């Protein structure tokens, strides 16, 4: 059954909480999806809670430093997926726009030792963006709801078209 999936690209279920990034890395940084909002855990030990109501306009997912010309992976992000000395090195980030006050934010996370499939990263971005666009960002803090949505995305073909990708994520979230 597809409803037991515990990872989608850099998103994974850790002890009942959905986390983006490697939360097991000592001194690392990651993002937690909590009931009250998106919690950023920084390398320096400081944390920040962003209430779900502040997030607007969707969420973009990038793997690697900076911004790629196309897609979600920079060259460094692609190298981190390949065997060799760059495997699992580097970071990624979520790009989002917040309200009250309005600001663009780049929330970084450390990548896992495992590779991130490109399709899973597209699916994760679509999932996050559609939930925010539907003004239902608080659902990301519900581990059961998010687990069901992620589970429904597991068996998908890596050859989805962009329009089909939107439709499939919509069905996983609301259908």
PDB file of C-alpha atoms in Angstrom:
ATOM      1  CA  UNK A   1       0.000   0.000   0.000  1.00  0.00           C
ATOM      2  CA  UNK A   2       1.392   3.429  -0.934  1.00  0.00           C
ATOM      3  CA  UNK A   3       0.220   5.206   2.240  1.00  0.00           C
ATOM      4  CA  UNK A   4       3.285   4.192   4.267  1.00  0.00           C
ATOM      5  CA  UNK A   5       5.908   6.211   2.413  1.00  0.00           C
ATOM      6  CA  UNK A   6       8.259   8.086   4.753  1.00  0.00           C
ATOM      7  CA  UNK A   7      10.375  10.161   2.338  1.00  0.00           C
ATOM      8  CA  UNK A   8       9.926  12.375  -0.724  1.00  0.00           C
ATOM      9  CA  UNK A   9      13.214  13.903  -1.871  1.00  0.00           C
ATOM     10  CA  UNK A  10      14.656  15.829   1.085  1.00  0.00           C
ATOM     11  CA  UNK A  11      11.381  15.484   3.061  1.00  0.00           C
ATOM     12  CA  UNK A  12      11.304  12.569   5.509  1.00  0.00           C
ATOM     13  CA  UNK A  13       9.375  11.406   8.549  1.00  0.00           C
ATOM     14  CA  UNK A  14      11.574  11.419  11.679  1.00  0.00           C
ATOM     15  CA  UNK A  15      10.073  10.280  14.978  1.00  0.00           C
ATOM     16  CA  UNK A  16       6.578  11.419  13.993  1.00  0.00           C
ATOM     17  CA  UNK A  17       7.627  14.806  12.552  1.00  0.00           C
ATOM     18  CA  UNK A  18       8.081  15.622   8.864  1.00  0.00           C
ATOM     19  CA  UNK A  19      11.508  17.171   8.300  1.00  0.00           C
ATOM     20  CA  UNK A  20      13.242  18.679   5.261  1.00  0.00           C
ATOM     21  CA  UNK A  21      16.968  17.982   5.434  1.00  0.00           C
ATOM     22  CA  UNK A  22      19.242  15.723   7.453  1.00  0.00           C
ATOM     23  CA  UNK A  23      18.139  16.226  11.063  1.00  0.00           C
ATOM     24  CA  UNK A  24      20.500  13.479  12.227  1.00  0.00           C
ATOM     25  CA  UNK A  25      23.653  15.323  11.146  1.00  0.00           C
ATOM     26  CA  UNK A  26      25.493  16.785  14.155  1.00  0.00           C
ATOM     27  CA  UNK A  27      25.590  20.571  13.894  1.00  0.00           C
ATOM     28  CA  UNK A  28      23.330  20.479  10.846  1.00  0.00           C
ATOM     29  CA  UNK A  29      20.391  22.561   9.738  1.00  0.00           C
ATOM     30  CA  UNK A  30      16.940  21.337   8.813  1.00  0.00           C
ATOM     31  CA  UNK A  31      13.286  22.414   8.667  1.00  0.00           C
ATOM     32  CA  UNK A  32      10.510  20.801  10.723  1.00  0.00           C
ATOM     33  CA  UNK A  33       6.833  20.853   9.808  1.00  0.00           C
ATOM     34  CA  UNK A  34       5.146  21.399  13.168  1.00  0.00           C
ATOM     35  CA  UNK A  35       1.500  22.017  14.030  1.00  0.00           C
ATOM     36  CA  UNK A  36       2.208  25.673  14.819  1.00  0.00           C
ATOM     37  CA  UNK A  37       4.391  26.348  11.770  1.00  0.00           C
ATOM     38  CA  UNK A  38       7.631  25.758   9.909  1.00  0.00           C
ATOM     39  CA  UNK A  39      10.520  25.529  12.365  1.00  0.00           C
ATOM     40  CA  UNK A  40      14.012  26.277  11.077  1.00  0.00           C
ATOM     41  CA  UNK A  41      16.822  24.651  13.040  1.00  0.00           C
ATOM     42  CA  UNK A  42      20.097  26.394  12.202  1.00  0.00           C
ATOM     43  CA  UNK A  43      23.680  25.131  12.409  1.00  0.00           C
ATOM     44  CA  UNK A  44      24.430  27.570  15.215  1.00  0.00           C
ATOM     45  CA  UNK A  45      21.718  26.010  17.367  1.00  0.00           C
ATOM     46  CA  UNK A  46      19.295  28.901  16.979  1.00  0.00           C
ATOM     47  CA  UNK A  47      15.789  28.128  15.878  1.00  0.00           C
ATOM     48  CA  UNK A  48      13.020  30.142  14.292  1.00  0.00           C
ATOM     49  CA  UNK A  49       9.316  29.380  14.002  1.00  0.00           C
ATOM     50  CA  UNK A  50       7.423  30.715  10.992  1.00  0.00           C
ATOM     51  CA  UNK A  51       3.651  30.401  11.504  1.00  0.00           C
ATOM     52  CA  UNK A  52       1.830  28.734   8.603  1.00  0.00           C
ATOM     53  CA  UNK A  53      -0.341  31.825   8.176  1.00  0.00           C
ATOM     54  CA  UNK A  54       2.700  33.886   7.118  1.00  0.00           C
ATOM     55  CA  UNK A  55       3.611  31.668   4.151  1.00  0.00           C
ATOM     56  CA  UNK A  56       2.222  32.797   0.801  1.00  0.00           C
ATOM     57  CA  UNK A  57       2.742  32.280  -2.967  1.00  0.00           C
ATOM     58  CA  UNK A  58       3.986  28.693  -2.816  1.00  0.00           C
ATOM     59  CA  UNK A  59       7.333  27.185  -1.896  1.00  0.00           C
ATOM     60  CA  UNK A  60      10.222  26.432  -4.273  1.00  0.00           C
ATOM     61  CA  UNK A  61      12.682  23.603  -3.542  1.00  0.00           C
ATOM     62  CA  UNK A  62      16.328  23.823  -4.651  1.00  0.00           C
ATOM     63  CA  UNK A  63      19.145  21.330  -4.157  1.00  0.00           C
ATOM     64  CA  UNK A  64      22.661  22.819  -4.220  1.00  0.00           C
ATOM     65  CA  UNK A  65      23.964  26.334  -3.754  1.00  0.00           C
ATOM     66  CA  UNK A  66      22.454  29.333  -5.463  1.00  0.00           C
ATOM     67  CA  UNK A  67      19.767  29.069  -8.113  1.00  0.00           C
ATOM     68  CA  UNK A  68      19.920  26.690 -11.092  1.00  0.00           C
ATOM     69  CA  UNK A  69      19.210  27.904 -14.600  1.00  0.00           C
ATOM     70  CA  UNK A  70      16.427  25.338 -14.930  1.00  0.00           C
ATOM     71  CA  UNK A  71      14.793  22.911 -12.542  1.00  0.00           C
ATOM     72  CA  UNK A  72      15.602  22.409  -8.887  1.00  0.00           C
ATOM     73  CA  UNK A  73      19.183  21.082  -9.011  1.00  0.00           C
ATOM     74  CA  UNK A  74      22.359  23.157  -9.373  1.00  0.00           C
ATOM     75  CA  UNK A  75      25.504  21.470 -10.695  1.00  0.00           C
ATOM     76  CA  UNK A  76      26.683  20.941  -7.112  1.00  0.00           C
ATOM     77  CA  UNK A  77      23.269  19.485  -6.273  1.00  0.00           C
ATOM     78  CA  UNK A  78      23.557  16.962  -9.105  1.00  0.00           C
ATOM     79  CA  UNK A  79      27.092  16.011  -8.051  1.00  0.00           C
ATOM     80  CA  UNK A  80      25.793  15.326  -4.534  1.00  0.00           C
ATOM     81  CA  UNK A  81      23.560  12.618  -6.018  1.00  0.00           C
ATOM     82  CA  UNK A  82      26.416  10.754  -7.717  1.00  0.00           C
ATOM     83  CA  UNK A  83      28.828   8.226  -6.209  1.00  0.00           C
ATOM     84  CA  UNK A  84      32.173   9.699  -5.288  1.00  0.00           C
ATOM     85  CA  UNK A  85      33.656  12.374  -3.058  1.00  0.00           C
ATOM     86  CA  UNK A  86      30.747  14.830  -3.461  1.00  0.00           C
ATOM     87  CA  UNK A  87      28.068  12.313  -2.435  1.00  0.00           C
ATOM     88  CA  UNK A  88      25.674  13.809   0.146  1.00  0.00           C
ATOM     89  CA  UNK A  89      27.720  16.988   0.480  1.00  0.00           C
ATOM     90  CA  UNK A  90      26.093  20.336   0.224  1.00  0.00           C
ATOM     91  CA  UNK A  91      22.828  21.866   1.065  1.00  0.00           C
ATOM     92  CA  UNK A  92      19.505  22.800  -0.341  1.00  0.00           C
ATOM     93  CA  UNK A  93      16.946  25.453   0.427  1.00  0.00           C
ATOM     94  CA  UNK A  94      13.282  26.301   0.344  1.00  0.00           C
ATOM     95  CA  UNK A  95      12.388  29.656  -1.161  1.00  0.00           C
ATOM     96  CA  UNK A  96       9.248  31.277   0.137  1.00  0.00           C
ATOM     97  CA  UNK A  97       7.547  34.616   0.512  1.00  0.00           C
ATOM     98  CA  UNK A  98       6.180  35.646   3.890  1.00  0.00           C
ATOM     99  CA  UNK A  99       3.570  38.231   4.811  1.00  0.00           C
ATOM    100  CA  UNK A 100       3.316  40.642   7.765  1.00  0.00           C
ATOM    101  CA  UNK A 101       5.894  41.951   7.062  1.00  0.00           C
ATOM    102  CA  UNK A 102       6.394  40.929   3.444  1.00  0.00           C
ATOM    103  CA  UNK A 103       9.773  39.344   2.826  1.00  0.00           C
ATOM    104  CA  UNK A 104      11.409  36.718   0.656  1.00  0.00           C
ATOM    105  CA  UNK A 105      13.190  33.997   2.616  1.00  0.00           C
ATOM    106  CA  UNK A 106      15.714  31.329   1.765  1.00  0.00           C
ATOM    107  CA  UNK A 107      15.644  28.563   4.390  1.00  0.00           C
ATOM    108  CA  UNK A 108      18.635  26.237   4.041  1.00  0.00           C
ATOM    109  CA  UNK A 109      18.991  22.585   5.017  1.00  0.00           C
ATOM    110  CA  UNK A 110      21.748  19.967   4.903  1.00  0.00           C
ATOM    111  CA  UNK A 111      21.234  17.123   2.473  1.00  0.00           C
ATOM    112  CA  UNK A 112      20.932  13.454   3.403  1.00  0.00           C
ATOM    113  CA  UNK A 113      23.481  10.742   2.561  1.00  0.00           C
ATOM    114  CA  UNK A 114      20.924   9.280   0.126  1.00  0.00           C
ATOM    115  CA  UNK A 115      20.367  10.633  -3.370  1.00  0.00           C
ATOM    116  CA  UNK A 116      17.268  12.708  -4.135  1.00  0.00           C
ATOM    117  CA  UNK A 117      15.441  11.594  -7.253  1.00  0.00           C
ATOM    118  CA  UNK A 118      14.645  14.529  -9.516  1.00  0.00           C
ATOM    119  CA  UNK A 119      10.980  13.527  -9.841  1.00  0.00           C
ATOM    120  CA  UNK A 120      10.590  13.365  -6.060  1.00  0.00           C
ATOM    121  CA  UNK A 121      11.948  16.908  -5.772  1.00  0.00           C
ATOM    122  CA  UNK A 122       9.439  18.112  -8.395  1.00  0.00           C
ATOM    123  CA  UNK A 123       6.636  16.330  -6.541  1.00  0.00           C
ATOM    124  CA  UNK A 124       7.680  17.848  -3.222  1.00  0.00           C
ATOM    125  CA  UNK A 125       7.721  21.355  -4.688  1.00  0.00           C
ATOM    126  CA  UNK A 126       4.300  20.823  -6.259  1.00  0.00           C
ATOM    127  CA  UNK A 127       2.907  19.440  -3.008  1.00  0.00           C
ATOM    128  CA  UNK A 128       4.173  22.372  -0.936  1.00  0.00           C
ATOM    129  CA  UNK A 129       3.114  24.975  -3.494  1.00  0.00           C
ATOM    130  CA  UNK A 130      -0.376  23.593  -4.040  1.00  0.00           C
ATOM    131  CA  UNK A 131      -1.080  23.336  -0.329  1.00  0.00           C
ATOM    132  CA  UNK A 132       0.050  26.940   0.207  1.00  0.00           C
ATOM    133  CA  UNK A 133      -1.890  28.182  -2.857  1.00  0.00           C
ATOM    134  CA  UNK A 134      -5.036  26.509  -1.479  1.00  0.00           C
ATOM    135  CA  UNK A 135      -4.512  28.485   1.751  1.00  0.00           C
ATOM    136  CA  UNK A 136      -4.134  25.188   3.627  1.00  0.00           C
ATOM    137  CA  UNK A 137      -0.459  25.495   4.671  1.00  0.00           C
ATOM    138  CA  UNK A 138      -1.386  24.433   8.221  1.00  0.00           C
ATOM    139  CA  UNK A 139      -2.045  20.920   6.855  1.00  0.00           C
ATOM    140  CA  UNK A 140       1.722  20.527   6.367  1.00  0.00           C
ATOM    141  CA  UNK A 141       1.959  20.460  10.179  1.00  0.00           C
ATOM    142  CA  UNK A 142      -0.404  17.471  10.393  1.00  0.00           C
ATOM    143  CA  UNK A 143       1.866  14.389  10.176  1.00  0.00           C
ATOM    144  CA  UNK A 144      -0.995  12.007   9.332  1.00  0.00           C
ATOM    145  CA  UNK A 145      -2.399  14.172   6.528  1.00  0.00           C
ATOM    146  CA  UNK A 146       1.049  14.797   5.048  1.00  0.00           C
ATOM    147  CA  UNK A 147       1.901  11.098   5.339  1.00  0.00           C
ATOM    148  CA  UNK A 148      -1.195  10.145   3.342  1.00  0.00           C
ATOM    149  CA  UNK A 149      -0.396  12.728   0.647  1.00  0.00           C
ATOM    150  CA  UNK A 150       3.236  11.590   0.379  1.00  0.00           C
ATOM    151  CA  UNK A 151       2.115   7.947   0.322  1.00  0.00           C
ATOM    152  CA  UNK A 152      -0.162   8.592  -2.638  1.00  0.00           C
ATOM    153  CA  UNK A 153       2.720  10.126  -4.591  1.00  0.00           C
ATOM    154  CA  UNK A 154       5.052   7.118  -4.142  1.00  0.00           C
ATOM    155  CA  UNK A 155       4.058   4.890  -7.076  1.00  0.00           C
ATOM    156  CA  UNK A 156       4.185   7.617  -9.720  1.00  0.00           C
ATOM    157  CA  UNK A 157       6.061   7.278 -12.961  1.00  0.00           C
ATOM    158  CA  UNK A 158       9.138   9.476 -13.427  1.00  0.00           C
ATOM    159  CA  UNK A 159       7.797  10.377 -16.887  1.00  0.00           C
ATOM    160  CA  UNK A 160       4.915  12.622 -15.851  1.00  0.00           C
ATOM    161  CA  UNK A 161       4.248  15.756 -17.868  1.00  0.00           C
ATOM    162  CA  UNK A 162       4.065  19.094 -16.032  1.00  0.00           C
ATOM    163  CA  UNK A 163       0.263  19.323 -16.336  1.00  0.00           C
ATOM    164  CA  UNK A 164      -0.185  15.715 -15.205  1.00  0.00           C
ATOM    165  CA  UNK A 165       2.174  16.382 -12.299  1.00  0.00           C
ATOM    166  CA  UNK A 166      -0.083  19.222 -11.092  1.00  0.00           C
ATOM    167  CA  UNK A 167      -3.147  16.998 -11.380  1.00  0.00           C
ATOM    168  CA  UNK A 168      -1.574  14.038  -9.569  1.00  0.00           C
ATOM    169  CA  UNK A 169      -0.437  16.177  -6.630  1.00  0.00           C
ATOM    170  CA  UNK A 170      -3.877  17.784  -6.418  1.00  0.00           C
ATOM    171  CA  UNK A 171      -5.452  14.313  -6.231  1.00  0.00           C
ATOM    172  CA  UNK A 172      -2.942  13.212  -3.566  1.00  0.00           C
ATOM    173  CA  UNK A 173      -3.733  16.236  -1.412  1.00  0.00           C
ATOM    174  CA  UNK A 174      -7.449  16.650  -1.791  1.00  0.00           C
ATOM    175  CA  UNK A 175      -8.778  13.531  -3.523  1.00  0.00           C
TER     176      UNK A 175
END
